[in-house]
Coordinates of C-alpha atoms and ligand atoms in Angstrom, one line a residue:
X277 CA -13.5 37.9 -20.9
X278 CA -10.5 36.1 -22.5
X279 CA -8.2 33.7 -20.8
X280 CA -4.4 33.7 -21.1
X281 CA -1.8 31.2 -20.0
X282 CA 0.4 31.7 -17.0
X283 CA 3.4 30.9 -19.3
X284 CA 2.5 33.4 -21.9
X285 CA 3.2 31.3 -25.0
X286 CA -0.3 30.2 -26.0
X287 CA -3.0 32.3 -27.7
X288 CA -5.8 33.8 -25.6
X289 CA -9.0 31.7 -25.6
X290 CA -12.6 32.1 -24.5
X291 CA -13.9 30.7 -21.2
X292 CA -15.6 27.9 -23.0
X293 CA -12.3 26.9 -24.7
X294 CA -10.3 27.2 -21.5
X295 CA -12.8 24.8 -19.8
X296 CA -12.7 22.3 -22.7
X297 CA -8.9 22.2 -22.9
X298 CA -8.0 22.4 -19.2
X299 CA -4.3 22.9 -19.6
X300 CA -2.9 25.6 -22.0
X301 CA -0.9 24.2 -24.9
X302 CA 2.3 25.8 -23.6
X303 CA 1.9 23.8 -20.3
X304 CA 0.6 26.8 -18.4
X305 CA -2.7 27.3 -16.5
X306 CA -5.4 29.5 -17.8
X307 CA -6.2 32.8 -16.1
X308 CA -8.5 35.7 -16.8
X309 CA -6.7 38.3 -19.0
X310 CA -7.9 41.0 -16.6
X311 CA -9.4 40.2 -13.3
X312 CA -13.0 41.5 -12.9
X313 CA -13.1 44.9 -11.2
X314 CA -13.8 44.6 -7.5
X315 CA -17.4 43.8 -7.6
X316 CA -20.0 45.7 -5.6
X317 CA -20.2 43.0 -3.1
X318 CA -22.7 44.7 -0.7
X319 CA -25.7 43.2 -2.5
X320 CA -24.3 39.8 -2.0
X321 CA -24.7 40.1 1.8
X322 CA -28.4 40.7 1.4
X323 CA -30.5 38.4 3.4
X324 CA -32.1 35.5 1.6
X325 CA -29.6 35.3 -1.3
X326 CA -29.5 31.6 -2.1
X327 CA -26.4 29.6 -2.9
X328 CA -27.7 29.4 -6.5
X329 CA -28.2 33.1 -6.8
X330 CA -24.7 33.8 -5.5
X331 CA -23.3 31.2 -7.9
X332 CA -25.1 33.0 -10.8
X333 CA -23.5 36.3 -9.9
X334 CA -20.0 35.0 -9.5
X335 CA -20.0 32.7 -12.5
X336 CA -21.3 35.4 -14.8
X337 CA -18.3 37.6 -13.9
X338 CA -15.9 35.0 -15.1
X339 CA -17.7 33.0 -17.8
X340 CA -18.8 36.0 -19.8
X341 CA -19.4 34.0 -23.0
X342 CA -22.1 32.0 -21.3
X343 CA -25.6 33.5 -21.3
X344 CA -27.4 34.1 -18.0
X345 CA -29.9 31.5 -19.0
X346 CA -27.2 28.9 -19.7
X347 CA -25.6 29.6 -16.4
X348 CA -28.9 29.4 -14.6
X349 CA -29.7 26.0 -16.1
X350 CA -26.2 24.6 -15.2
X351 CA -26.5 25.9 -11.6
X352 CA -30.0 24.5 -11.3
X353 CA -28.8 21.1 -12.3
X354 CA -25.7 21.2 -10.1
X355 CA -27.1 22.3 -6.7
X356 CA -30.4 20.7 -5.9
X357 CA -31.6 17.7 -4.0
X358 CA -28.2 16.1 -4.5
X359 CA -27.1 18.2 -1.6
X360 CA -28.4 17.2 1.8
X361 CA -29.2 20.8 2.9
X362 CA -30.7 23.7 1.0
X363 CA -27.9 25.9 2.3
X364 CA -25.6 23.7 0.2
X365 CA -22.5 24.7 2.3
X366 CA -23.8 25.5 5.8
X367 CA -21.6 27.2 8.5
X368 CA -21.6 25.6 11.9
X369 CA -20.3 28.0 14.6
X370 CA -18.6 26.2 17.5
X371 CA -17.9 29.4 19.4
X372 CA -18.7 33.1 19.0
X373 CA -15.9 33.7 16.5
X374 CA -15.1 30.3 15.0
X375 CA -17.1 28.4 12.5
X376 CA -16.7 25.4 10.1
X377 CA -17.8 25.9 6.5
X378 CA -19.1 22.4 5.8
X379 CA -18.3 21.5 2.2
X380 CA -19.3 17.9 2.4
X381 CA -23.1 17.7 2.1
X382 CA -23.0 16.7 -1.6
X383 CA -23.3 13.2 -3.1
X384 CA -19.8 12.0 -2.3
X385 CA -19.3 13.7 1.1
X386 CA -16.2 15.7 0.2
X387 CA -15.7 19.3 -1.1
X388 CA -14.9 18.3 -4.6
X389 CA -18.6 17.9 -5.3
X390 CA -19.1 21.7 -5.2
X391 CA -17.0 22.0 -8.5
X392 CA -17.6 18.6 -10.0
X393 CA -21.4 18.7 -9.8
X394 CA -21.3 21.8 -11.9
X395 CA -18.4 21.2 -14.3
X396 CA -20.0 18.6 -16.5
X397 CA -22.9 21.0 -17.3
X398 CA -20.5 23.9 -18.0
X399 CA -18.5 21.6 -20.3
X400 CA -21.5 20.4 -22.4
X401 CA -22.6 24.0 -22.9
X402 CA -19.0 24.9 -23.8
X403 CA -18.9 22.0 -26.3
X404 CA -22.1 23.5 -28.0
X405 CA -20.6 27.0 -28.1
X406 CA -17.4 25.9 -29.8
X407 CA -19.3 23.6 -32.2
X408 CA -17.3 20.8 -30.7
X409 CA -19.1 17.8 -31.9
X410 CA -17.1 15.0 -30.4
X411 CA -18.0 12.8 -27.4
X412 CA -16.1 13.9 -24.3
X413 CA -14.3 11.1 -22.6
X414 CA -13.2 11.9 -19.1
X415 CA -10.2 9.9 -18.1
X416 CA -9.4 10.0 -14.3
X417 CA -6.8 8.3 -12.1
X418 CA -7.9 8.7 -8.5
X419 CA -6.5 8.2 -5.0
X420 CA -10.1 8.3 -3.7
X421 CA -12.1 11.5 -3.7
X422 CA -11.7 12.9 -7.2
X423 CA -12.8 9.7 -9.0
X424 CA -16.0 9.4 -7.1
X425 CA -16.8 13.1 -7.4
X426 CA -16.2 13.0 -11.2
X427 CA -18.4 9.8 -11.6
X428 CA -21.3 11.4 -9.7
X429 CA -20.9 14.7 -11.6
X430 CA -20.8 13.2 -15.1
X431 CA -23.2 10.2 -14.7
X432 CA -25.8 10.3 -17.4
X433 CA -24.6 13.7 -18.7
X434 CA -25.3 13.4 -22.5
X435 CA -22.3 13.5 -24.8
X436 CA -19.9 12.3 -22.1
X437 CA -18.3 9.1 -20.8
X438 CA -16.3 8.9 -17.6
X439 CA -13.6 6.2 -17.0
X440 CA -12.0 6.0 -13.6
X441 CA -9.0 3.9 -12.6
X442 CA -8.3 3.4 -8.9
X443 CA -5.5 1.5 -7.2
X444 CA -7.2 -1.8 -6.1
X445 CA -5.5 -1.7 -2.6
X446 CA -4.8 2.0 -2.3
X447 CA -8.2 3.6 -1.4
X448 CA -10.3 3.3 1.8
X449 CA -13.0 0.7 2.0
X450 CA -15.7 3.4 1.8
X451 CA -14.1 5.1 -1.1
X452 CA -13.9 1.8 -3.0
X453 CA -17.5 0.9 -2.3
X454 CA -18.6 4.3 -3.4
X455 CA -16.9 3.7 -6.8
X456 CA -17.8 0.1 -7.5
X457 CA -21.4 0.7 -6.8
X458 CA -21.5 3.7 -9.2
X459 CA -24.7 4.1 -11.2
X460 CA -25.1 5.7 -14.6
X461 CA -25.1 4.4 -18.2
X462 CA -21.9 6.2 -19.1
X463 CA -19.7 5.4 -16.1
X464 CA -16.8 2.9 -16.1
X465 CA -14.8 2.0 -13.0
X466 CA -11.7 -0.2 -13.2
X467 CA -9.4 -1.4 -10.4
X468 CA -5.7 -1.5 -11.1
X469 CA -3.3 -3.9 -9.4
X470 CA -0.8 -1.2 -8.8
X471 CA -0.4 2.0 -6.8
X472 CA -1.9 5.4 -7.6
X473 CA 1.3 6.5 -9.4
X474 CA 1.0 3.6 -11.8
X475 CA -2.7 4.4 -12.5
X476 CA -1.8 8.1 -13.0
X477 CA 1.1 7.2 -15.3
X478 CA -1.2 5.0 -17.4
X479 CA -3.7 7.8 -17.8
X480 CA -0.9 10.3 -18.7
X481 CA 0.4 7.9 -21.3
X482 CA -3.0 7.8 -23.0
X483 CA -3.3 11.6 -22.9
X484 CA 0.0 12.0 -24.7
X485 CA -0.3 9.0 -27.1
X486 CA -0.7 10.7 -30.6
X487 CA -1.8 7.4 -32.3
X488 CA -4.5 6.9 -29.7
X489 CA -5.7 10.5 -30.2
X490 CA -6.0 9.9 -33.9
X491 CA -8.1 6.7 -33.3
X492 CA -10.2 8.7 -30.9
X493 CA -10.8 11.5 -33.4
X494 CA -11.7 9.1 -36.1
X495 CA -14.3 7.6 -33.8
X496 CA -15.7 11.1 -33.0
X497 CA -14.3 11.2 -29.4
X498 CA -11.8 13.2 -27.4
X499 CA -10.2 12.9 -24.0
X500 CA -10.7 15.6 -21.4
X501 CA -9.5 16.0 -17.9
X502 CA -11.5 17.0 -14.8
X503 CA -8.5 17.6 -12.6
X504 CA -8.2 20.6 -10.4
X505 CA -6.1 22.8 -12.7
X506 CA -9.2 23.3 -14.9
X507 CA -10.5 26.8 -14.5
X508 CA -14.0 25.4 -14.5
X509 CA -13.2 23.7 -11.2
X510 CA -11.8 26.8 -9.6
X511 CA -14.6 29.4 -10.2
X512 CA -17.4 27.3 -8.5
X513 CA -15.2 27.3 -5.4
X514 CA -15.3 31.0 -5.0
X515 CA -19.1 30.9 -4.3
X516 CA -18.9 29.2 -0.9
X517 CA -16.5 31.8 0.5
X518 CA -19.0 34.5 -0.3
X519 CA -21.8 32.4 1.1
X520 CA -19.8 32.0 4.4
X521 CA -19.4 35.8 4.5
X522 CA -23.0 36.5 3.9
X523 CA -23.9 34.0 6.7
X524 CA -21.4 35.7 9.1
X525 CA -23.0 39.0 8.3
X526 CA -26.6 37.9 8.6
X527 CA -26.5 35.6 11.6
X528 CA -23.3 36.0 13.4
X529 CA -22.8 39.7 13.9
X530 CA -20.1 40.5 11.4
X531 CA -20.3 44.1 10.3
X532 CA -20.2 44.6 6.6
X533 CA -16.8 46.2 6.5
X534 CA -15.3 43.9 9.1
X535 CA -12.7 41.3 8.0
X536 CA -12.5 37.6 8.8
X537 CA -9.9 34.9 8.3
X538 CA -10.2 31.6 6.4
X539 CA -8.2 28.4 7.2
X540 CA -8.0 25.9 4.3
X541 CA -6.6 22.3 4.5
X542 CA -4.6 22.3 1.3
X543 CA -3.1 19.8 -1.2
X544 CA -3.2 21.0 -4.8
X545 CA -3.8 24.6 -3.7
X546 CA -7.1 24.9 -5.5
X547 CA -9.5 25.5 -2.6
X548 CA -7.3 28.2 -0.9
X549 CA -6.6 29.8 -4.3
X550 CA -10.4 30.3 -4.7
X551 CA -10.4 32.2 -1.4
X552 CA -7.6 34.3 -2.6
X553 CA -9.5 35.2 -5.8
X554 CA -12.5 35.9 -3.6
X555 CA -10.4 38.5 -1.8
X556 CA -9.3 40.0 -5.1
X557 CA -13.0 40.5 -5.9
X558 CA -13.4 42.4 -2.7
X559 CA -14.4 39.8 -0.1
X560 CA -13.3 41.2 3.2
X561 CA -10.7 38.5 4.1
X562 CA -7.8 39.2 6.4
X563 CA -5.4 36.2 6.3
X564 CA -5.6 33.1 4.2
X565 CA -4.3 30.4 6.5
X566 CA -2.8 27.4 4.6
X567 CA -2.9 24.1 6.5
X568 CA -0.7 21.1 5.5
X569 CA -0.1 17.7 6.8
X570 CA 3.3 16.1 7.3
X571 CA 3.9 16.7 3.5
X572 CA 4.5 20.3 4.5
X573 CA 6.1 21.6 1.3
X574 CA 3.6 24.6 1.2
X575 CA 4.3 25.5 4.9
X576 CA 8.0 25.8 4.1
X577 CA 7.2 27.8 0.9
X578 CA 5.0 30.3 2.6
X579 CA 7.4 30.7 5.6
X580 CA 10.6 30.9 3.6
X581 CA 9.9 31.6 0.0
X582 CA 11.7 28.4 -1.0
X583 CA 9.7 25.6 -2.8
X584 CA 11.5 22.3 -2.6
X585 CA 9.9 19.0 -3.7
X586 CA 13.0 17.0 -3.0
X587 CA 11.8 15.5 0.2
X588 CA 10.4 12.3 1.7
X589 CA 6.8 11.5 0.7
X590 CA 4.5 10.4 3.6
X591 CA 1.2 8.6 3.5
X592 CA -1.0 10.2 6.1
X593 CA -4.4 10.2 7.7
X594 CA -5.4 13.0 5.4
X595 CA -4.5 11.3 2.0
X596 CA -6.1 14.0 -0.2
X597 CA -3.4 16.4 1.0
X598 CA -0.5 14.0 0.3
X599 CA 1.0 16.0 -2.5
X600 CA 4.5 17.4 -3.1
X601 CA 3.8 19.4 -6.3
X602 CA 0.8 21.7 -5.8
X603 CA -0.1 22.4 -9.4
X604 CA -2.5 25.3 -8.8
X605 CA 0.3 27.3 -7.0
X606 CA 1.4 28.4 -10.5
X607 CA -1.5 30.7 -10.7
X608 CA -0.6 32.4 -7.5
X609 CA 3.0 32.6 -8.7
X610 CA 1.8 34.6 -11.7
X611 CA 0.5 37.3 -9.3
X612 CA 3.6 37.2 -7.0
X613 CA 6.0 37.8 -9.9
X614 CA 3.9 40.8 -11.1
X615 CA 2.1 39.0 -14.0
X616 CA 5.3 38.3 -15.9
X617 CA 5.0 34.9 -17.8
X618 CA 8.8 34.7 -18.4
X619 CA 9.4 34.7 -14.7
X620 CA 6.7 32.0 -14.1
X621 CA 8.4 29.9 -16.9
X622 CA 11.8 30.3 -15.2
X623 CA 10.5 29.1 -11.8
X624 CA 8.6 26.2 -13.4
X625 CA 11.7 25.1 -15.3
X626 CA 13.7 25.2 -12.1
X627 CA 11.0 23.0 -10.5
X628 CA 11.1 20.6 -13.4
X629 CA 14.9 20.4 -13.6
X630 CA 16.1 20.5 -10.0
X631 CA 12.9 20.2 -8.0
X632 CA 13.1 23.6 -6.3
X633 CA 13.1 27.3 -6.7
X634 CA 13.3 30.4 -4.4
X635 CA 11.3 33.6 -4.5
X636 CA 12.9 37.0 -4.3
X637 CA 12.5 38.9 -1.0
X638 CA 9.9 41.2 -2.6
X639 CA 7.9 38.3 -3.9
X640 CA 8.1 36.5 -0.5
X641 CA 6.8 39.6 1.2
X642 CA 3.8 39.8 -1.2
X643 CA 3.1 36.1 -0.4
X644 CA 3.3 36.6 3.3
X645 CA 1.1 39.7 3.3
X646 CA -1.8 37.4 2.2
X647 CA -0.9 34.0 3.5
X648 CA 0.1 32.4 6.8
X649 CA 1.0 28.7 7.0
X650 CA 1.4 25.8 9.4
X651 CA 1.1 22.0 9.5
X652 CA 0.0 19.1 11.7
X653 CA 1.8 15.8 12.0
X654 CA -0.1 12.5 12.5
X655 CA -0.2 12.5 16.3
X656 CA -1.3 16.2 16.3
X657 CA -4.1 15.4 13.8
X658 CA -5.4 12.5 16.0
X659 CA -5.1 14.6 19.2
X660 CA -7.0 17.4 17.5
X661 CA -9.9 15.2 16.4
X662 CA -10.2 14.1 20.0
X663 CA -9.8 17.5 21.6
X664 CA -12.4 19.2 19.3
X665 CA -14.8 16.3 20.0
X666 CA -14.3 16.6 23.7
X667 CA -14.6 20.4 23.7
X668 CA -17.4 21.1 21.2
X669 CA -18.9 17.6 20.6
X670 CA -18.1 18.3 16.9
X671 CA -16.6 15.5 14.8
X672 CA -13.8 16.5 12.4
X673 CA -12.4 14.4 9.5
X674 CA -8.6 14.3 9.5
X675 CA -8.2 16.9 6.8
X676 CA -10.3 19.4 8.7
X677 CA -8.5 18.5 11.9
X678 CA -5.2 19.6 10.2
X679 CA -7.0 22.9 9.6
X680 CA -8.0 23.3 13.2
X681 CA -4.6 22.5 14.6
X682 CA -3.0 25.1 12.3
X683 CA -5.6 27.7 13.3
X684 CA -4.7 27.1 17.0
X685 CA -1.0 27.7 16.1
X686 CA -2.0 30.9 14.2
X687 CA -3.9 32.2 17.1
X688 CA -1.1 31.6 19.5
X689 CA 1.5 33.1 17.2
X690 CA -0.4 36.2 16.2
X691 CA -3.1 36.8 18.8
X692 CA -5.4 37.7 15.9
X693 CA -8.8 36.6 17.2
X694 CA -11.0 38.1 14.6
X695 CA -13.9 35.9 13.3
X696 CA -12.5 32.8 11.4
X697 CA -13.9 30.2 9.1
X698 CA -12.3 26.8 8.7
X699 CA -13.1 25.0 5.5
X700 CA -14.3 21.5 6.4
X701 CA -13.5 19.4 3.4
X702 CA -14.9 15.9 4.1
X703 CA -17.4 14.1 6.3
X704 CA -15.7 12.3 9.2
X705 CA -17.4 9.1 8.1
X706 CA -15.4 9.0 4.9
X707 CA -12.3 8.3 7.0
X708 CA -13.7 6.1 9.8
X709 CA -10.4 4.5 10.8
X710 CA -8.6 7.7 11.7
X711 CA -11.6 9.3 13.4
X712 CA -12.6 6.2 15.4
X713 CA -9.0 5.7 16.7
X714 CA -9.0 9.3 17.9
X715 CA -12.4 9.4 19.5
X716 CA -13.1 5.8 20.6
X717 CA -9.4 4.7 21.1
X718 CA -7.4 2.1 19.2
X719 CA -9.0 -0.9 20.9
X720 CA -12.6 0.1 20.1
X721 CA -11.5 1.1 16.6
X722 CA -10.1 -2.4 15.8
X723 CA -13.0 -3.4 13.8
X724 CA -12.2 -4.9 10.4
X725 CA -15.5 -4.3 8.7
X726 CA -15.5 -0.7 7.7
X727 CA -19.3 -0.4 7.6
X728 CA -19.6 -1.8 11.1
X729 CA -17.0 0.7 12.3
X730 CA -18.9 3.5 10.6
X731 CA -22.1 2.6 12.5
X732 CA -20.2 2.1 15.7
X733 CA -18.7 5.6 15.4
X734 CA -22.1 7.1 14.6
X735 CA -23.8 5.4 17.6
X736 CA -21.0 6.2 20.0
X737 CA -20.9 9.9 19.1
X738 CA -24.6 10.5 18.3
X739 CA -23.5 12.1 15.0
X740 CA -25.8 11.0 12.2
X741 CA -24.4 9.2 9.2
X742 CA -24.9 11.0 5.9
X743 CA -27.6 8.9 4.1
X744 CA -25.5 8.4 1.0
X745 CA -22.8 6.6 3.1
X746 CA -25.3 4.8 5.3
X747 CA -26.9 3.2 2.2
X748 CA -23.6 2.2 0.6
X749 CA -23.3 -1.3 2.1
X750 CA -26.5 -2.5 0.5
X751 CA -26.0 -1.0 -2.9
X752 CA -25.3 -3.6 -5.7
X753 CA -21.8 -3.8 -7.1
X754 CA -21.8 -2.7 -10.7
X755 CA -18.1 -2.6 -11.6
X756 CA -15.9 -5.6 -10.9
X757 CA -13.1 -5.3 -13.4
X758 CA -9.6 -5.4 -12.1
X759 CA -6.6 -5.2 -14.5
X760 CA -2.9 -4.9 -14.5
X761 CA -1.4 -1.4 -15.1
X762 CA -0.1 -2.6 -18.5
X763 CA -3.7 -3.3 -19.7
X764 CA -5.1 0.2 -19.2
X765 CA -4.8 1.3 -22.9
X766 CA -6.4 -2.0 -24.1
X767 CA -9.2 -1.6 -21.5
X768 CA -10.0 2.0 -22.7
X769 CA -10.1 0.7 -26.3
X770 CA -12.6 -2.0 -25.3
X771 CA -14.8 0.4 -23.3
X772 CA -14.9 2.9 -26.2
X773 CA -15.3 0.2 -28.9
X774 CA -12.2 1.4 -30.8
Ligands
PLP989 C1 -8.9 17.4 -2.4 C2 -9.0 17.6 -1.0 C3 -8.3 18.5 -0.2 C4 -7.2 19.4 -0.9 O1 -7.8 20.4 -1.7 P1 -6.9 21.2 -2.7 O2 -7.8 22.1 -3.5 O3 -6.2 20.2 -3.6 O4 -5.9 22.0 -2.0 C5 -8.5 18.6 1.1 N1 -9.4 17.8 1.8 C6 -10.1 16.9 1.1 C7 -11.1 16.0 1.8 C8 -10.0 16.7 -0.3 O5 -10.7 15.8 -1.0

């Protein structure tokens, strides 16, 4: 299977090349040239199919230039003891028809592990296939979750180095501790005395600095990106929607032909796009419900067909969804405009130039046939964490709470009460402040030591701490460097010995 660019002005490439380059040279995103025929999905619902077996079947559809043995080896390394449960992504039903798909049992306690535990292995195999003999240097600017997930995924993977820049005062205490205690001989974590945008701008400047690229090439190295537009991050995310379906069929009375809904707390549109591709492969999904926080640019888009990034940016309790330009949306757009790259280019130019574009009525109808959208503001998010805890004794993180609130709105608006799965994207203990305020009240949550608060929350609710978070406080700090934004290039030079 070959991959083409959504913008149609780059040559088709193999899967291995698409993974290694990330973004197509014309600025577009890679997509399969032809989507695999609807797969015979019945066998996937067979009892006892493991996560790893499902992953093998789905990955082999898309990564056709990888051998079965290569895929098996990658999958074996990605999904093992590093996940707290053999199910990898268990479903917890809170009522007969509503379940949470828990995507946070990996090493960093957020859903990005499902892709980033696998991607490094896929990349090193890809490098071998393309006779690509340079060291891959992953350069990441993070607002919290992606950086840690990339560090854990790439640590000690031969032929790679990973360098993460985080805003010194812009990540939660848990997220910071997770990063500065990072192990691995090829991991580098550097605080920046600036905000996320400055760290991001510094990384982008390095990616586009031709002189720096030449120095890198001369030293046998190349930069790569692990951000969510890489096709190699999307495919692994299809797997857990099939896993959820197989679990609904086996244990919760879903008939094989019966449809279900999914609700996905959304930022860059990667996770929900994976569900959409699952549906294209034949997964019996009814509606894809897109949940946003106060940065509700996607809610407006799905409800009206108008995308408009010219709006106030809010920092919320669900920071991983604080996004105004959802980069993966471009892949959906390609389908909405009838696979015409010229139309995609036109919309993307409008977005670039005036910050907005509007779908035609026919395109909007296509969009609304598959998707439904809503959002939750800050007060609603807090109230939802509390209400769900009171009703089900189930603890939600703020991102997942946004999903639940939007599901409640959907149910009210449509009366569609078929079985529904909400993607639960992070452990509540990664976001103790917001969760403790909701469940224990502001007074009890006024504890300045984040680790004391984490334990207090666990004790008060009787919900166990994930071991990787519980042990965090006592782990030795391995990365103490903090620099000014202007020193990022020099720091990378030093790390790489250029
Ligand atoms: C990244 C992230 C999201 C958003 O996922 P997208 O694929 O960007 O839509 C939601 N919740 C958490 C906890 C995340 O880390």
